[in-house]
Short mmCIF file of C-alpha atoms in Angstrom, two decimals:
data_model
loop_
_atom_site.label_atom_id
_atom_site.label_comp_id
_atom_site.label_asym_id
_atom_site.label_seq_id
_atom_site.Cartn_x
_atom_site.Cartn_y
_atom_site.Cartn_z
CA UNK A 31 0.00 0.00 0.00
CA UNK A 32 2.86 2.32 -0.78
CA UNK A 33 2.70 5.05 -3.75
CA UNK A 34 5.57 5.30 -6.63
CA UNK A 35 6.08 8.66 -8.78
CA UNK A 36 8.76 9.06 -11.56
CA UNK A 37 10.70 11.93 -11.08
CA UNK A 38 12.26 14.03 -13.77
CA UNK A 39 15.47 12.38 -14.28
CA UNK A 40 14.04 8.90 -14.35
CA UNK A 41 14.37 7.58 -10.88
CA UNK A 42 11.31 6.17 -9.03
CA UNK A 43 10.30 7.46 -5.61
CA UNK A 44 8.52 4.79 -3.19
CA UNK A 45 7.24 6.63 -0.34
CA UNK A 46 5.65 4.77 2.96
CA UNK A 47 3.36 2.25 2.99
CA UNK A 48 2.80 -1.28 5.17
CA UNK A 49 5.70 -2.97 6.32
CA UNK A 50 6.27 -6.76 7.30
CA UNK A 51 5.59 -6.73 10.32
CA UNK A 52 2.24 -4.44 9.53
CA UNK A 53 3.95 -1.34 10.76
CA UNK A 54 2.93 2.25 9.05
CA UNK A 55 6.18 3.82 7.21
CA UNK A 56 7.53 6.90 6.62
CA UNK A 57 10.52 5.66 4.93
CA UNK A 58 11.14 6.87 1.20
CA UNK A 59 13.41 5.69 -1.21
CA UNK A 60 14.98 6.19 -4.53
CA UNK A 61 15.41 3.25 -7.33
CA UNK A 62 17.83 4.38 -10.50
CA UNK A 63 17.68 2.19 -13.15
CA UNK A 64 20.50 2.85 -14.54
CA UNK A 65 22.89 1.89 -11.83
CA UNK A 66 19.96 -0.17 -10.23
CA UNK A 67 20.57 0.52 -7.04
CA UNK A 68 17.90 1.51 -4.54
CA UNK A 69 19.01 4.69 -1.60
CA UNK A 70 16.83 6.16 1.01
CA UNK A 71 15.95 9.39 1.15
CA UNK A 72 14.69 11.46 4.32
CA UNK A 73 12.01 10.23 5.66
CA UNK A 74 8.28 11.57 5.43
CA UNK A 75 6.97 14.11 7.95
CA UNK A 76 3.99 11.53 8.66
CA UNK A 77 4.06 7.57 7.88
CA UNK A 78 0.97 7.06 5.68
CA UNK A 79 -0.18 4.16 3.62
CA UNK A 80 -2.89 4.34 1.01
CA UNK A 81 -2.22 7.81 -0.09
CA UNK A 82 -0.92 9.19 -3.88
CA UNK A 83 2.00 10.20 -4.74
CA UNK A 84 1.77 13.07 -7.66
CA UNK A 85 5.04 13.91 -9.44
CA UNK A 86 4.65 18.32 -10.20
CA UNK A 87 5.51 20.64 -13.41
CA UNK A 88 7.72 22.04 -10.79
CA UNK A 89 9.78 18.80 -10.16
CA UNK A 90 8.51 18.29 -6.87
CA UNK A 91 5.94 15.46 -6.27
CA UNK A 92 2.77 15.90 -4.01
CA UNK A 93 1.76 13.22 -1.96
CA UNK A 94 -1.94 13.50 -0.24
CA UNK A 95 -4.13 11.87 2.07
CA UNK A 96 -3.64 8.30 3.03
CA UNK A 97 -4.19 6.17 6.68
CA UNK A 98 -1.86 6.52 10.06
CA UNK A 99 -2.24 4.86 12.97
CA UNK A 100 -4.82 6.84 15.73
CA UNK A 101 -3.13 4.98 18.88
CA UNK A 102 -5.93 2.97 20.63
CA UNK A 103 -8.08 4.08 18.09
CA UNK A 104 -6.82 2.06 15.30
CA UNK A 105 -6.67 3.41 11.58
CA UNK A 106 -7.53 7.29 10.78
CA UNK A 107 -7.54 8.83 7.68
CA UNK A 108 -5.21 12.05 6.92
CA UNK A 109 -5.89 15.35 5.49
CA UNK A 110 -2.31 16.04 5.79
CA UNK A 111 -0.57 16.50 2.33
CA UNK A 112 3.52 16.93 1.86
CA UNK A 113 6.13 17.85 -1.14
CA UNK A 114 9.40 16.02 -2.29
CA UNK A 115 11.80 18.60 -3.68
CA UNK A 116 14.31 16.11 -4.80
CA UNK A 117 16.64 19.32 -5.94
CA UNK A 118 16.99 20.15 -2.12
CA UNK A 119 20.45 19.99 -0.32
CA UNK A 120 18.57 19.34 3.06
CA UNK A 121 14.82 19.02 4.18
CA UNK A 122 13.38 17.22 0.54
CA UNK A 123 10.19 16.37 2.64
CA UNK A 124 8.29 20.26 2.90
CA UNK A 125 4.45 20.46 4.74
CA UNK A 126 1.89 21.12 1.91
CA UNK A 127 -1.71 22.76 2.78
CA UNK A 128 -3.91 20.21 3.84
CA UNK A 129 -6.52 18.19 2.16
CA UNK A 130 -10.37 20.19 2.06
CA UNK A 131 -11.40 16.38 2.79
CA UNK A 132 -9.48 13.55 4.65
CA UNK A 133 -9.20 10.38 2.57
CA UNK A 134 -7.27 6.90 1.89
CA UNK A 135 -7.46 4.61 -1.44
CA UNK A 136 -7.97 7.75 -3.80
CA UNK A 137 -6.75 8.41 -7.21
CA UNK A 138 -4.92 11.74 -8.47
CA UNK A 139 -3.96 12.37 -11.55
CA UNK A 140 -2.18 15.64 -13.52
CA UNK A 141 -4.74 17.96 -15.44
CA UNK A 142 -3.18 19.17 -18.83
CA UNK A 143 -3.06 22.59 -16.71
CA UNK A 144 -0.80 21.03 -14.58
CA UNK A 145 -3.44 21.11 -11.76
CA UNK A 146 -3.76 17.84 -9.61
CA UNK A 147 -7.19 15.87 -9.36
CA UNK A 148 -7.86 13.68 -6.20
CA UNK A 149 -10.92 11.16 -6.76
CA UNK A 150 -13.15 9.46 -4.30
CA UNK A 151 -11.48 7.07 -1.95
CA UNK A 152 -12.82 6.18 1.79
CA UNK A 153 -13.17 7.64 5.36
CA UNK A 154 -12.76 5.97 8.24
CA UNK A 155 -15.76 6.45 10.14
CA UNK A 156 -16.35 4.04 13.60
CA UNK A 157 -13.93 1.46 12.76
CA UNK A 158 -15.34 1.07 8.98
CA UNK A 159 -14.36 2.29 5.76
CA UNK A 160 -17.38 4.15 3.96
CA UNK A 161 -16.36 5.51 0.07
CA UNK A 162 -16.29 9.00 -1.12
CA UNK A 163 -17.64 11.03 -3.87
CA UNK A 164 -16.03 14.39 -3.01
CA UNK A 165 -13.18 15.46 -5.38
CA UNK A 166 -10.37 18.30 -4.95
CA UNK A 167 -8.30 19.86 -6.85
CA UNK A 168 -4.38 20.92 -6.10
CA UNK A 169 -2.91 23.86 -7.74
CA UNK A 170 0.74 23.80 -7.55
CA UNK A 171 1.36 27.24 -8.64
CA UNK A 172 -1.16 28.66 -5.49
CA UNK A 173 -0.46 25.68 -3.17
CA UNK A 174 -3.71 25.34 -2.66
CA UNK A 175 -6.94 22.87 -2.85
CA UNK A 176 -10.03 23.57 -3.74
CA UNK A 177 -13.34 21.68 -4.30
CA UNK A 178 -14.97 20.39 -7.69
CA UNK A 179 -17.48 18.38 -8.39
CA UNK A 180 -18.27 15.05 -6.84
CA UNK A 181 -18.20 11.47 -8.78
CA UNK A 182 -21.69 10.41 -9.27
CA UNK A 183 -21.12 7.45 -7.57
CA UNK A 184 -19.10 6.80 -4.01
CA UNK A 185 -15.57 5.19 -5.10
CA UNK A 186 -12.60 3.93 -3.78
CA UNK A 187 -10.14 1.19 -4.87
CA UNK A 188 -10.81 2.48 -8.56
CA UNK A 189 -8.50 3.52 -11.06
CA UNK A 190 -8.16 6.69 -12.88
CA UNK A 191 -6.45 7.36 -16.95
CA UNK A 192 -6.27 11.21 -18.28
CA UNK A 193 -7.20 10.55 -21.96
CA UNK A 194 -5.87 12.11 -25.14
CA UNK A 195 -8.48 14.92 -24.53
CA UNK A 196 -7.90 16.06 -21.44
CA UNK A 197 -10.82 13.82 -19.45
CA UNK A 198 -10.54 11.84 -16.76
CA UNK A 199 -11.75 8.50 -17.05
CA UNK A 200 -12.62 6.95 -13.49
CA UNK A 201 -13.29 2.79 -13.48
CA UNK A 202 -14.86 0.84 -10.93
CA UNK A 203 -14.10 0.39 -7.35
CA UNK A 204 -14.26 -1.50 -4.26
CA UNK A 205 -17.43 -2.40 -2.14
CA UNK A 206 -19.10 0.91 -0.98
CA UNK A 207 -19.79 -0.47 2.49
CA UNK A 208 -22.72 -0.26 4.44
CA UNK A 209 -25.34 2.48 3.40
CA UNK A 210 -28.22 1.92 6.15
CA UNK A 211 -28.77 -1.48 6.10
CA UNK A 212 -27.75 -2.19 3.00
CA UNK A 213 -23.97 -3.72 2.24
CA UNK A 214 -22.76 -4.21 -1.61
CA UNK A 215 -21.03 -6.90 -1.61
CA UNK A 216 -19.93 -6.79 -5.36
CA UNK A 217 -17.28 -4.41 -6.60
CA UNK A 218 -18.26 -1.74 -8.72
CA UNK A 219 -18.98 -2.16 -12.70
CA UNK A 220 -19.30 1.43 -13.63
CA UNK A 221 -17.61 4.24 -15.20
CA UNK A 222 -17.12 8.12 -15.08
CA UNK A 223 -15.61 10.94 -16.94
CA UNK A 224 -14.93 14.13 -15.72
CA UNK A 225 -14.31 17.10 -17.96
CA UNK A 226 -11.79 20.17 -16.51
CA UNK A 227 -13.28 22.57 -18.47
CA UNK A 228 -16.62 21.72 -17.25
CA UNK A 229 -15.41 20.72 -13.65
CA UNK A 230 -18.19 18.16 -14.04
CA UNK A 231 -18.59 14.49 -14.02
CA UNK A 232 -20.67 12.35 -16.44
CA UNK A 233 -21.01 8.70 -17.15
CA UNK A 234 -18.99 6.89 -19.55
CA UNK A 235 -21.06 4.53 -21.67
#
């Protein structure tokens, strides 16, 4: 449950994640593949597993959200965001504004504009996992998130593809969890596509 991001130069940042022994990391390390040898870098300001890791126009990559441990009260989900500057002598791992939403098992993915999109993911709410529909959207040149229109259907565990265009093409998802009394047991069959210039979602048929 770790995140990878290419950086400009070609190496591969892996950033936190589950351990073997189950712990929550805030290790980060750097694979080159052309000596093919893997170093670590500083660690993150918060260990985090299930979050995104964003690679920037700026060189920097952003990574957002994800789960840490709460102490006796198990998993919470983070708001908290950070930025890599692998360019930096000293202090590569930076505090980034937080999230507008906390969340875990999203998707993000680059805009043409170079703006960031987060999609869905979950919220731990009383020891469950219940999927989201909100969306945000990270501008790297403000450093700041703001709202945009929600999926049209709760998603998390999904995947996420910028097309030729410039849409977003969301697919499927995990089970959405209880809703009243109501658990869906199968994973999700349907698709979305939101359009930046629209800041709306529609369905993809």
């Amino acid at each position: 449950r770790h995140s990878i991001a290419m950086l400009g130069d070609g190496r591969v940042l892996v950033t936190g994640g589950l351990g073997a022994d189950g712990a929550i990391l805030a290790s980060a390390e750097i694979y080159d593949p052309i000596t093919g040898i893997w170093s670590a870098t500083e660690p993150m300001t918060t260990a985090r597993f299930g979050h995104t890791a964003t690679p920037l126009g700026t060189g920097k990559v952003l990574v957002a959200g994800g789960t840490a441990e709460r102490g006796p009260q198990g998993y919470g989900t983070l708001a908290s965001a950070e930025l890599y500057d692998p360019a930096a002598p000293t202090r590569m791992w930076a505090a980034a504004a937080p999230l507008t939403d906390a969340r875990s098992g999203h998707q993000a993915v680059t805009l043409p504009d170079q703006r960031v999109l987060l999609i869905g993911g979950a919220l731990a709410t009383g020891g469950q996992e219940v999927a989201l529909g909100y969306c945000e959207l990270y501008d790297p040149a403000a450093g700041a998130w703001t709202p945009t229109a929600s999926l049209g259907v709760p998603r998390s565990g999904h995947q996420a593809t910028v097309l030729a265009d410039g849409r977003v093409l969301v697919t499927g998802g995990d089970p959405t969890g209880p809703t009243g009394s109501v658990v869906r047991a199968a994973s999700l069959d349907t698709a979305e596509l939101y359009v930046p210039a629209a800041g709306a979602w529609t369905p993809a048929r």
